[in-house]
Amino acid sequence: MKYIITAFIGACFISACQPSTPTNTATTDSTATTTTTAEVPPLEARIMGTYKGDFGGSPIYITINYCSGNKIAGYNTHKGLRRNVSGSITNKGDNLDIQLFEPGDHEFDGVFSLMMDTSLTKATGAWKPVNNKSLSEKQLALTRLIKDAESLGYMTGDHSDISFNSDGSCTLNYYEKINDSTFSQQMNTLRGTWEKQSDTVVVVNWQPNPVYQQRSTAFVVKYPSEEGSSIELTEANGGFFSFWENDL
């Protein structure tokens, strides 16, 4: 029995003298790749842009150019009328509740109540007039314009020019023709809202004016057919103006 106890004590002594084996721990390899999540720009940056929809049979464009916290602002264009808008934006889970108020000092001013998806590509809602009881509420379905590549830009004509802007607005400057060789010295400006209905047809909805009493004009787009030629724009019914692309 004495020999057994002596052997046990000796084994314990030898075990205690052995160097300890380090415990396996996770080590960081400096060469290991780290998965990073792409940073998403803040809402204030992502929501900026122009949104288009139908407004009682003609297009309306709402451009958002300011957003900070729950405040939002911009402007809209419809048939040549441009109105500033400002209001609030509130997170409602899967949607953003947007309230935009026009100034209220024009007979056609109202309030836009919109629900926008968090992808910021579509919005639905309504516009309600605030001053004119003869006006009716308009239902809206807006789509974000991703790019302005369709814009025709600036074009010139005979004693006239026209510009098609990416926010949906259109401006025609012209000098009234007095006779075959004489034009008025006074320049007239006519504003409208435009949309490209197809690759070859552009429709402009004008503000009230003496030239286009129908308030809507279809233009035919003719693209360059040979080197050195440019885009041409002519009225579908052969009316007052024709234009061509200007590279200046």
PDB file of C-alpha atoms in Angstrom:
ATOM      1  CA  MET A   1       0.000   0.000   0.000  1.00  0.00           C
ATOM      2  CA  LYS A   2       2.886   2.343   0.816  1.00  0.00           C
ATOM      3  CA  TYR A   3       4.328   1.786  -2.663  1.00  0.00           C
ATOM      4  CA  ILE A   4       0.985   2.591  -4.327  1.00  0.00           C
ATOM      5  CA  ILE A   5       0.662   5.921  -2.480  1.00  0.00           C
ATOM      6  CA  THR A   6       4.267   6.816  -3.288  1.00  0.00           C
ATOM      7  CA  ALA A   7       3.729   6.064  -7.013  1.00  0.00           C
ATOM      8  CA  PHE A   8       0.540   8.189  -7.086  1.00  0.00           C
ATOM      9  CA  ILE A   9       2.296  11.177  -5.497  1.00  0.00           C
ATOM     10  CA  GLY A  10       5.135  10.855  -7.967  1.00  0.00           C
ATOM     11  CA  ALA A  11       2.784  10.795 -10.952  1.00  0.00           C
ATOM     12  CA  CYS A  12       1.062  13.929  -9.714  1.00  0.00           C
ATOM     13  CA  PHE A  13       4.415  15.636  -9.270  1.00  0.00           C
ATOM     14  CA  ILE A  14       5.529  14.785 -12.813  1.00  0.00           C
ATOM     15  CA  SER A  15       2.210  15.998 -14.219  1.00  0.00           C
ATOM     16  CA  ALA A  16       2.524  19.308 -12.409  1.00  0.00           C
ATOM     17  CA  CYS A  17       6.006  19.833 -13.830  1.00  0.00           C
ATOM     18  CA  GLN A  18       4.899  19.383 -17.468  1.00  0.00           C
ATOM     19  CA  PRO A  19       4.457  22.629 -19.454  1.00  0.00           C
ATOM     20  CA  SER A  20       0.842  23.457 -19.870  1.00  0.00           C
ATOM     21  CA  THR A  21      -0.675  22.990 -23.318  1.00  0.00           C
ATOM     22  CA  PRO A  22      -2.136  26.253 -24.555  1.00  0.00           C
ATOM     23  CA  THR A  23      -5.840  26.260 -25.042  1.00  0.00           C
ATOM     24  CA  ASN A  24      -6.907  26.543 -28.687  1.00  0.00           C
ATOM     25  CA  THR A  25      -8.366  29.991 -29.158  1.00  0.00           C
ATOM     26  CA  ALA A  26      -9.661  31.703 -32.246  1.00  0.00           C
ATOM     27  CA  THR A  27      -6.950  33.822 -33.787  1.00  0.00           C
ATOM     28  CA  THR A  28      -7.424  36.735 -36.089  1.00  0.00           C
ATOM     29  CA  ASP A  29      -5.734  36.406 -39.436  1.00  0.00           C
ATOM     30  CA  SER A  30      -4.674  39.820 -40.646  1.00  0.00           C
ATOM     31  CA  THR A  31      -5.114  38.576 -44.184  1.00  0.00           C
ATOM     32  CA  ALA A  32      -8.689  37.417 -43.644  1.00  0.00           C
ATOM     33  CA  THR A  33     -11.302  39.301 -45.622  1.00  0.00           C
ATOM     34  CA  THR A  34     -13.949  41.213 -43.730  1.00  0.00           C
ATOM     35  CA  THR A  35     -17.503  41.341 -45.013  1.00  0.00           C
ATOM     36  CA  THR A  36     -18.791  44.901 -45.019  1.00  0.00           C
ATOM     37  CA  THR A  37     -22.282  46.179 -45.625  1.00  0.00           C
ATOM     38  CA  ALA A  38     -22.618  48.870 -48.256  1.00  0.00           C
ATOM     39  CA  GLU A  39     -23.653  52.161 -46.722  1.00  0.00           C
ATOM     40  CA  VAL A  40     -27.110  53.315 -47.678  1.00  0.00           C
ATOM     41  CA  PRO A  41     -27.347  57.065 -48.298  1.00  0.00           C
ATOM     42  CA  PRO A  42     -29.720  58.858 -45.909  1.00  0.00           C
ATOM     43  CA  LEU A  43     -33.313  59.447 -46.905  1.00  0.00           C
ATOM     44  CA  GLU A  44     -32.567  63.139 -47.389  1.00  0.00           C
ATOM     45  CA  ALA A  45     -30.272  62.270 -50.304  1.00  0.00           C
ATOM     46  CA  ARG A  46     -32.244  59.369 -51.785  1.00  0.00           C
ATOM     47  CA  ILE A  47     -35.629  61.055 -52.035  1.00  0.00           C
ATOM     48  CA  MET A  48     -34.405  63.993 -54.117  1.00  0.00           C
ATOM     49  CA  GLY A  49     -35.773  63.810 -57.658  1.00  0.00           C
ATOM     50  CA  THR A  50     -38.801  64.231 -59.892  1.00  0.00           C
ATOM     51  CA  TYR A  51     -41.984  62.161 -59.742  1.00  0.00           C
ATOM     52  CA  LYS A  52     -44.536  62.048 -62.560  1.00  0.00           C
ATOM     53  CA  GLY A  53     -48.228  61.213 -62.587  1.00  0.00           C
ATOM     54  CA  ASP A  54     -51.543  61.928 -64.259  1.00  0.00           C
ATOM     55  CA  PHE A  55     -53.488  64.920 -62.985  1.00  0.00           C
ATOM     56  CA  GLY A  56     -56.971  65.055 -64.444  1.00  0.00           C
ATOM     57  CA  GLY A  57     -55.878  63.882 -67.885  1.00  0.00           C
ATOM     58  CA  SER A  58     -52.552  65.701 -68.218  1.00  0.00           C
ATOM     59  CA  PRO A  59     -49.162  65.017 -66.610  1.00  0.00           C
ATOM     60  CA  ILE A  60     -48.005  66.605 -63.404  1.00  0.00           C
ATOM     61  CA  TYR A  61     -44.417  66.578 -62.159  1.00  0.00           C
ATOM     62  CA  ILE A  62     -43.464  66.939 -58.497  1.00  0.00           C
ATOM     63  CA  THR A  63     -39.803  67.712 -57.857  1.00  0.00           C
ATOM     64  CA  ILE A  64     -38.396  67.251 -54.350  1.00  0.00           C
ATOM     65  CA  ASN A  65     -35.228  69.286 -53.811  1.00  0.00           C
ATOM     66  CA  TYR A  66     -35.137  69.591 -50.004  1.00  0.00           C
ATOM     67  CA  CYS A  67     -35.545  67.112 -47.167  1.00  0.00           C
ATOM     68  CA  SER A  68     -34.237  67.454 -43.612  1.00  0.00           C
ATOM     69  CA  GLY A  69     -35.649  65.563 -40.664  1.00  0.00           C
ATOM     70  CA  ASN A  70     -39.407  65.549 -41.114  1.00  0.00           C
ATOM     71  CA  LYS A  71     -39.463  68.628 -43.354  1.00  0.00           C
ATOM     72  CA  ILE A  72     -39.715  68.323 -47.131  1.00  0.00           C
ATOM     73  CA  ALA A  73     -40.073  70.842 -49.971  1.00  0.00           C
ATOM     74  CA  GLY A  74     -39.873  71.347 -53.723  1.00  0.00           C
ATOM     75  CA  TYR A  75     -42.228  72.383 -56.502  1.00  0.00           C
ATOM     76  CA  ASN A  76     -44.678  70.989 -59.044  1.00  0.00           C
ATOM     77  CA  THR A  77     -45.408  71.827 -62.677  1.00  0.00           C
ATOM     78  CA  HIS A  78     -48.712  71.288 -64.476  1.00  0.00           C
ATOM     79  CA  LYS A  79     -49.729  72.874 -67.779  1.00  0.00           C
ATOM     80  CA  GLY A  80     -47.052  75.507 -67.418  1.00  0.00           C
ATOM     81  CA  LEU A  81     -48.078  76.488 -63.885  1.00  0.00           C
ATOM     82  CA  ARG A  82     -45.294  76.046 -61.344  1.00  0.00           C
ATOM     83  CA  ARG A  83     -46.117  76.080 -57.629  1.00  0.00           C
ATOM     84  CA  ASN A  84     -43.808  75.678 -54.684  1.00  0.00           C
ATOM     85  CA  VAL A  85     -44.691  72.972 -52.170  1.00  0.00           C
ATOM     86  CA  SER A  86     -43.561  72.307 -48.606  1.00  0.00           C
ATOM     87  CA  GLY A  87     -44.668  70.097 -45.776  1.00  0.00           C
ATOM     88  CA  SER A  88     -43.806  67.027 -43.747  1.00  0.00           C
ATOM     89  CA  ILE A  89     -42.599  63.449 -44.219  1.00  0.00           C
ATOM     90  CA  THR A  90     -43.341  60.758 -41.617  1.00  0.00           C
ATOM     91  CA  ASN A  91     -42.205  57.135 -41.476  1.00  0.00           C
ATOM     92  CA  LYS A  92     -45.215  54.791 -41.412  1.00  0.00           C
ATOM     93  CA  GLY A  93     -43.478  51.409 -41.421  1.00  0.00           C
ATOM     94  CA  ASP A  94     -43.442  50.204 -45.025  1.00  0.00           C
ATOM     95  CA  ASN A  95     -44.461  53.624 -46.338  1.00  0.00           C
ATOM     96  CA  LEU A  96     -43.667  57.287 -46.014  1.00  0.00           C
ATOM     97  CA  ASP A  97     -46.542  59.676 -45.330  1.00  0.00           C
ATOM     98  CA  ILE A  98     -45.907  62.904 -47.261  1.00  0.00           C
ATOM     99  CA  GLN A  99     -48.002  66.059 -46.935  1.00  0.00           C
ATOM    100  CA  LEU A 100     -47.170  68.845 -49.397  1.00  0.00           C
ATOM    101  CA  PHE A 101     -48.902  72.226 -49.267  1.00  0.00           C
ATOM    102  CA  GLU A 102     -48.993  74.718 -52.132  1.00  0.00           C
ATOM    103  CA  PRO A 103     -48.768  78.375 -50.979  1.00  0.00           C
ATOM    104  CA  GLY A 104     -52.533  78.928 -51.026  1.00  0.00           C
ATOM    105  CA  ASP A 105     -52.536  82.303 -52.774  1.00  0.00           C
ATOM    106  CA  HIS A 106     -53.602  80.924 -56.167  1.00  0.00           C
ATOM    107  CA  GLU A 107     -57.067  79.738 -57.130  1.00  0.00           C
ATOM    108  CA  PHE A 108     -55.683  76.338 -58.155  1.00  0.00           C
ATOM    109  CA  ASP A 109     -53.623  75.697 -54.996  1.00  0.00           C
ATOM    110  CA  GLY A 110     -54.200  72.632 -52.866  1.00  0.00           C
ATOM    111  CA  VAL A 111     -52.662  69.936 -50.685  1.00  0.00           C
ATOM    112  CA  PHE A 112     -50.973  66.715 -51.803  1.00  0.00           C
ATOM    113  CA  SER A 113     -51.442  63.755 -49.428  1.00  0.00           C
ATOM    114  CA  LEU A 114     -49.182  60.917 -50.564  1.00  0.00           C
ATOM    115  CA  MET A 115     -48.028  57.520 -49.361  1.00  0.00           C
ATOM    116  CA  MET A 116     -44.649  56.599 -50.871  1.00  0.00           C
ATOM    117  CA  ASP A 117     -43.037  53.165 -50.737  1.00  0.00           C
ATOM    118  CA  THR A 118     -39.678  52.965 -48.983  1.00  0.00           C
ATOM    119  CA  SER A 119     -37.961  52.160 -52.290  1.00  0.00           C
ATOM    120  CA  LEU A 120     -38.862  55.761 -53.233  1.00  0.00           C
ATOM    121  CA  THR A 121     -40.055  54.701 -56.691  1.00  0.00           C
ATOM    122  CA  LYS A 122     -43.843  55.022 -56.418  1.00  0.00           C
ATOM    123  CA  ALA A 123     -46.402  57.039 -54.503  1.00  0.00           C
ATOM    124  CA  THR A 124     -50.191  57.132 -54.395  1.00  0.00           C
ATOM    125  CA  GLY A 125     -52.597  59.596 -52.888  1.00  0.00           C
ATOM    126  CA  ALA A 126     -54.677  62.620 -53.714  1.00  0.00           C
ATOM    127  CA  TRP A 127     -54.668  66.360 -54.250  1.00  0.00           C
ATOM    128  CA  LYS A 128     -57.385  68.451 -52.603  1.00  0.00           C
ATOM    129  CA  PRO A 129     -58.113  72.102 -53.478  1.00  0.00           C
ATOM    130  CA  VAL A 130     -58.090  74.591 -50.635  1.00  0.00           C
ATOM    131  CA  ASN A 131     -59.586  77.757 -52.129  1.00  0.00           C
ATOM    132  CA  ASN A 132     -61.797  76.934 -55.095  1.00  0.00           C
ATOM    133  CA  LYS A 133     -64.889  74.908 -54.238  1.00  0.00           C
ATOM    134  CA  SER A 134     -65.595  74.347 -57.932  1.00  0.00           C
ATOM    135  CA  LEU A 135     -62.448  72.210 -58.210  1.00  0.00           C
ATOM    136  CA  SER A 136     -62.582  68.502 -57.455  1.00  0.00           C
ATOM    137  CA  GLU A 137     -60.175  66.199 -55.659  1.00  0.00           C
ATOM    138  CA  LYS A 138     -57.682  64.426 -57.941  1.00  0.00           C
ATOM    139  CA  GLN A 139     -56.367  60.916 -57.337  1.00  0.00           C
ATOM    140  CA  LEU A 140     -52.649  60.464 -58.001  1.00  0.00           C
ATOM    141  CA  ALA A 141     -50.270  57.642 -58.839  1.00  0.00           C
ATOM    142  CA  LEU A 142     -46.699  58.921 -59.135  1.00  0.00           C
ATOM    143  CA  THR A 143     -43.611  57.225 -60.534  1.00  0.00           C
ATOM    144  CA  ARG A 144     -40.070  58.415 -59.976  1.00  0.00           C
ATOM    145  CA  LEU A 145     -38.185  59.500 -63.092  1.00  0.00           C
ATOM    146  CA  ILE A 146     -34.935  57.556 -62.833  1.00  0.00           C
ATOM    147  CA  LYS A 147     -33.048  59.540 -65.460  1.00  0.00           C
ATOM    148  CA  ASP A 148     -33.457  62.563 -67.710  1.00  0.00           C
ATOM    149  CA  ALA A 149     -31.995  60.904 -70.802  1.00  0.00           C
ATOM    150  CA  GLU A 150     -35.291  61.434 -72.639  1.00  0.00           C
ATOM    151  CA  SER A 151     -35.043  65.185 -72.307  1.00  0.00           C
ATOM    152  CA  LEU A 152     -34.778  66.954 -75.653  1.00  0.00           C
ATOM    153  CA  GLY A 153     -33.031  69.900 -74.043  1.00  0.00           C
ATOM    154  CA  TYR A 154     -32.780  73.183 -75.923  1.00  0.00           C
ATOM    155  CA  MET A 155     -33.854  73.579 -79.568  1.00  0.00           C
ATOM    156  CA  THR A 156     -34.045  76.558 -81.903  1.00  0.00           C
ATOM    157  CA  GLY A 157     -36.414  77.589 -84.666  1.00  0.00           C
ATOM    158  CA  ASP A 158     -37.225  80.543 -86.887  1.00  0.00           C
ATOM    159  CA  HIS A 159     -37.265  83.520 -84.508  1.00  0.00           C
ATOM    160  CA  SER A 160     -38.079  81.105 -81.704  1.00  0.00           C
ATOM    161  CA  ASP A 161     -36.593  78.580 -79.307  1.00  0.00           C
ATOM    162  CA  ILE A 162     -37.920  75.916 -76.994  1.00  0.00           C
ATOM    163  CA  SER A 163     -36.484  74.098 -73.981  1.00  0.00           C
ATOM    164  CA  PHE A 164     -37.596  70.777 -72.552  1.00  0.00           C
ATOM    165  CA  ASN A 165     -36.443  70.428 -68.965  1.00  0.00           C
ATOM    166  CA  SER A 166     -35.946  67.254 -66.943  1.00  0.00           C
ATOM    167  CA  ASP A 167     -38.497  68.412 -64.338  1.00  0.00           C
ATOM    168  CA  GLY A 168     -41.276  68.181 -66.960  1.00  0.00           C
ATOM    169  CA  SER A 169     -41.470  71.900 -67.668  1.00  0.00           C
ATOM    170  CA  CYS A 170     -41.291  73.388 -71.136  1.00  0.00           C
ATOM    171  CA  THR A 171     -40.646  76.988 -72.217  1.00  0.00           C
ATOM    172  CA  LEU A 172     -41.296  78.421 -75.674  1.00  0.00           C
ATOM    173  CA  ASN A 173     -39.910  81.851 -76.596  1.00  0.00           C
ATOM    174  CA  TYR A 174     -41.014  83.379 -79.875  1.00  0.00           C
ATOM    175  CA  TYR A 175     -41.386  86.623 -81.811  1.00  0.00           C
ATOM    176  CA  GLU A 176     -44.765  87.081 -83.416  1.00  0.00           C
ATOM    177  CA  LYS A 177     -44.717  87.145 -87.205  1.00  0.00           C
ATOM    178  CA  ILE A 178     -46.136  90.374 -88.655  1.00  0.00           C
ATOM    179  CA  ASN A 179     -45.703  89.513 -92.336  1.00  0.00           C
ATOM    180  CA  ASP A 180     -43.491  87.259 -94.483  1.00  0.00           C
ATOM    181  CA  SER A 181     -40.315  89.170 -93.647  1.00  0.00           C
ATOM    182  CA  THR A 182     -41.085  91.066 -90.442  1.00  0.00           C
ATOM    183  CA  PHE A 183     -41.305  89.898 -86.856  1.00  0.00           C
ATOM    184  CA  SER A 184     -42.322  91.774 -83.736  1.00  0.00           C
ATOM    185  CA  GLN A 185     -39.544  93.162 -81.539  1.00  0.00           C
ATOM    186  CA  GLN A 186     -41.340  91.913 -78.435  1.00  0.00           C
ATOM    187  CA  MET A 187     -40.510  88.386 -77.342  1.00  0.00           C
ATOM    188  CA  ASN A 188     -43.371  86.264 -76.044  1.00  0.00           C
ATOM    189  CA  THR A 189     -42.900  83.430 -73.555  1.00  0.00           C
ATOM    190  CA  LEU A 190     -45.239  80.476 -73.322  1.00  0.00           C
ATOM    191  CA  ARG A 191     -44.888  77.804 -70.640  1.00  0.00           C
ATOM    192  CA  GLY A 192     -46.133  74.249 -70.559  1.00  0.00           C
ATOM    193  CA  THR A 193     -45.565  70.726 -69.326  1.00  0.00           C
ATOM    194  CA  TRP A 194     -44.277  68.063 -71.694  1.00  0.00           C
ATOM    195  CA  GLU A 195     -44.104  64.293 -71.944  1.00  0.00           C
ATOM    196  CA  LYS A 196     -42.701  61.866 -74.470  1.00  0.00           C
ATOM    197  CA  GLN A 197     -45.575  59.606 -75.461  1.00  0.00           C
ATOM    198  CA  SER A 198     -43.431  57.516 -77.798  1.00  0.00           C
ATOM    199  CA  ASP A 199     -40.016  57.620 -79.452  1.00  0.00           C
ATOM    200  CA  THR A 200     -41.395  59.955 -82.112  1.00  0.00           C
ATOM    201  CA  VAL A 201     -44.195  61.906 -80.399  1.00  0.00           C
ATOM    202  CA  VAL A 202     -43.895  64.639 -77.767  1.00  0.00           C
ATOM    203  CA  VAL A 203     -47.034  66.238 -76.333  1.00  0.00           C
ATOM    204  CA  VAL A 204     -47.002  69.643 -74.621  1.00  0.00           C
ATOM    205  CA  ASN A 205     -49.834  70.892 -72.408  1.00  0.00           C
ATOM    206  CA  TRP A 206     -49.715  74.695 -72.388  1.00  0.00           C
ATOM    207  CA  GLN A 207     -50.836  77.386 -70.039  1.00  0.00           C
ATOM    208  CA  PRO A 208     -53.742  79.495 -71.433  1.00  0.00           C
ATOM    209  CA  ASN A 209     -52.428  81.303 -74.525  1.00  0.00           C
ATOM    210  CA  PRO A 210     -53.532  82.864 -77.832  1.00  0.00           C
ATOM    211  CA  VAL A 211     -51.370  80.580 -80.012  1.00  0.00           C
ATOM    212  CA  TYR A 212     -52.441  77.107 -78.897  1.00  0.00           C
ATOM    213  CA  GLN A 213     -56.048  77.520 -77.895  1.00  0.00           C
ATOM    214  CA  GLN A 214     -56.483  73.747 -77.708  1.00  0.00           C
ATOM    215  CA  ARG A 215     -53.944  73.818 -74.836  1.00  0.00           C
ATOM    216  CA  SER A 216     -52.346  70.589 -76.086  1.00  0.00           C
ATOM    217  CA  THR A 217     -49.912  70.198 -78.987  1.00  0.00           C
ATOM    218  CA  ALA A 218     -48.368  67.052 -80.452  1.00  0.00           C
ATOM    219  CA  PHE A 219     -44.886  67.364 -81.936  1.00  0.00           C
ATOM    220  CA  VAL A 220     -43.253  64.791 -84.203  1.00  0.00           C
ATOM    221  CA  VAL A 221     -39.606  63.983 -83.483  1.00  0.00           C
ATOM    222  CA  LYS A 222     -37.378  63.196 -86.463  1.00  0.00           C
ATOM    223  CA  TYR A 223     -33.966  61.791 -85.595  1.00  0.00           C
ATOM    224  CA  PRO A 224     -30.749  62.365 -87.600  1.00  0.00           C
ATOM    225  CA  SER A 225     -30.757  60.387 -90.833  1.00  0.00           C
ATOM    226  CA  GLU A 226     -27.203  61.172 -91.890  1.00  0.00           C
ATOM    227  CA  GLU A 227     -23.965  62.503 -90.467  1.00  0.00           C
ATOM    228  CA  GLY A 228     -24.161  66.182 -89.640  1.00  0.00           C
ATOM    229  CA  SER A 229     -27.946  66.275 -89.340  1.00  0.00           C
ATOM    230  CA  SER A 230     -29.745  66.934 -86.054  1.00  0.00           C
ATOM    231  CA  ILE A 231     -32.992  66.128 -84.291  1.00  0.00           C
ATOM    232  CA  GLU A 232     -35.965  67.973 -85.775  1.00  0.00           C
ATOM    233  CA  LEU A 233     -39.242  68.788 -84.078  1.00  0.00           C
ATOM    234  CA  THR A 234     -42.355  69.695 -86.056  1.00  0.00           C
ATOM    235  CA  GLU A 235     -45.987  70.074 -85.112  1.00  0.00           C
ATOM    236  CA  ALA A 236     -48.027  67.034 -86.038  1.00  0.00           C
ATOM    237  CA  ASN A 237     -50.700  69.157 -87.725  1.00  0.00           C
ATOM    238  CA  GLY A 238     -48.195  71.404 -89.530  1.00  0.00           C
ATOM    239  CA  GLY A 239     -48.873  74.382 -87.283  1.00  0.00           C
ATOM    240  CA  PHE A 240     -46.877  77.399 -86.164  1.00  0.00           C
ATOM    241  CA  PHE A 241     -43.393  76.245 -85.191  1.00  0.00           C
ATOM    242  CA  SER A 242     -40.638  73.818 -86.047  1.00  0.00           C
ATOM    243  CA  PHE A 243     -37.327  73.366 -84.214  1.00  0.00           C
ATOM    244  CA  TRP A 244     -34.003  71.626 -84.502  1.00  0.00           C
ATOM    245  CA  GLU A 245     -31.406  70.521 -82.011  1.00  0.00           C
ATOM    246  CA  ASN A 246     -28.887  73.111 -80.913  1.00  0.00           C
ATOM    247  CA  ASP A 247     -25.527  71.878 -79.629  1.00  0.00           C
ATOM    248  CA  LEU A 248     -24.502  75.192 -78.063  1.00  0.00           C
TER     249      LEU A 248
END
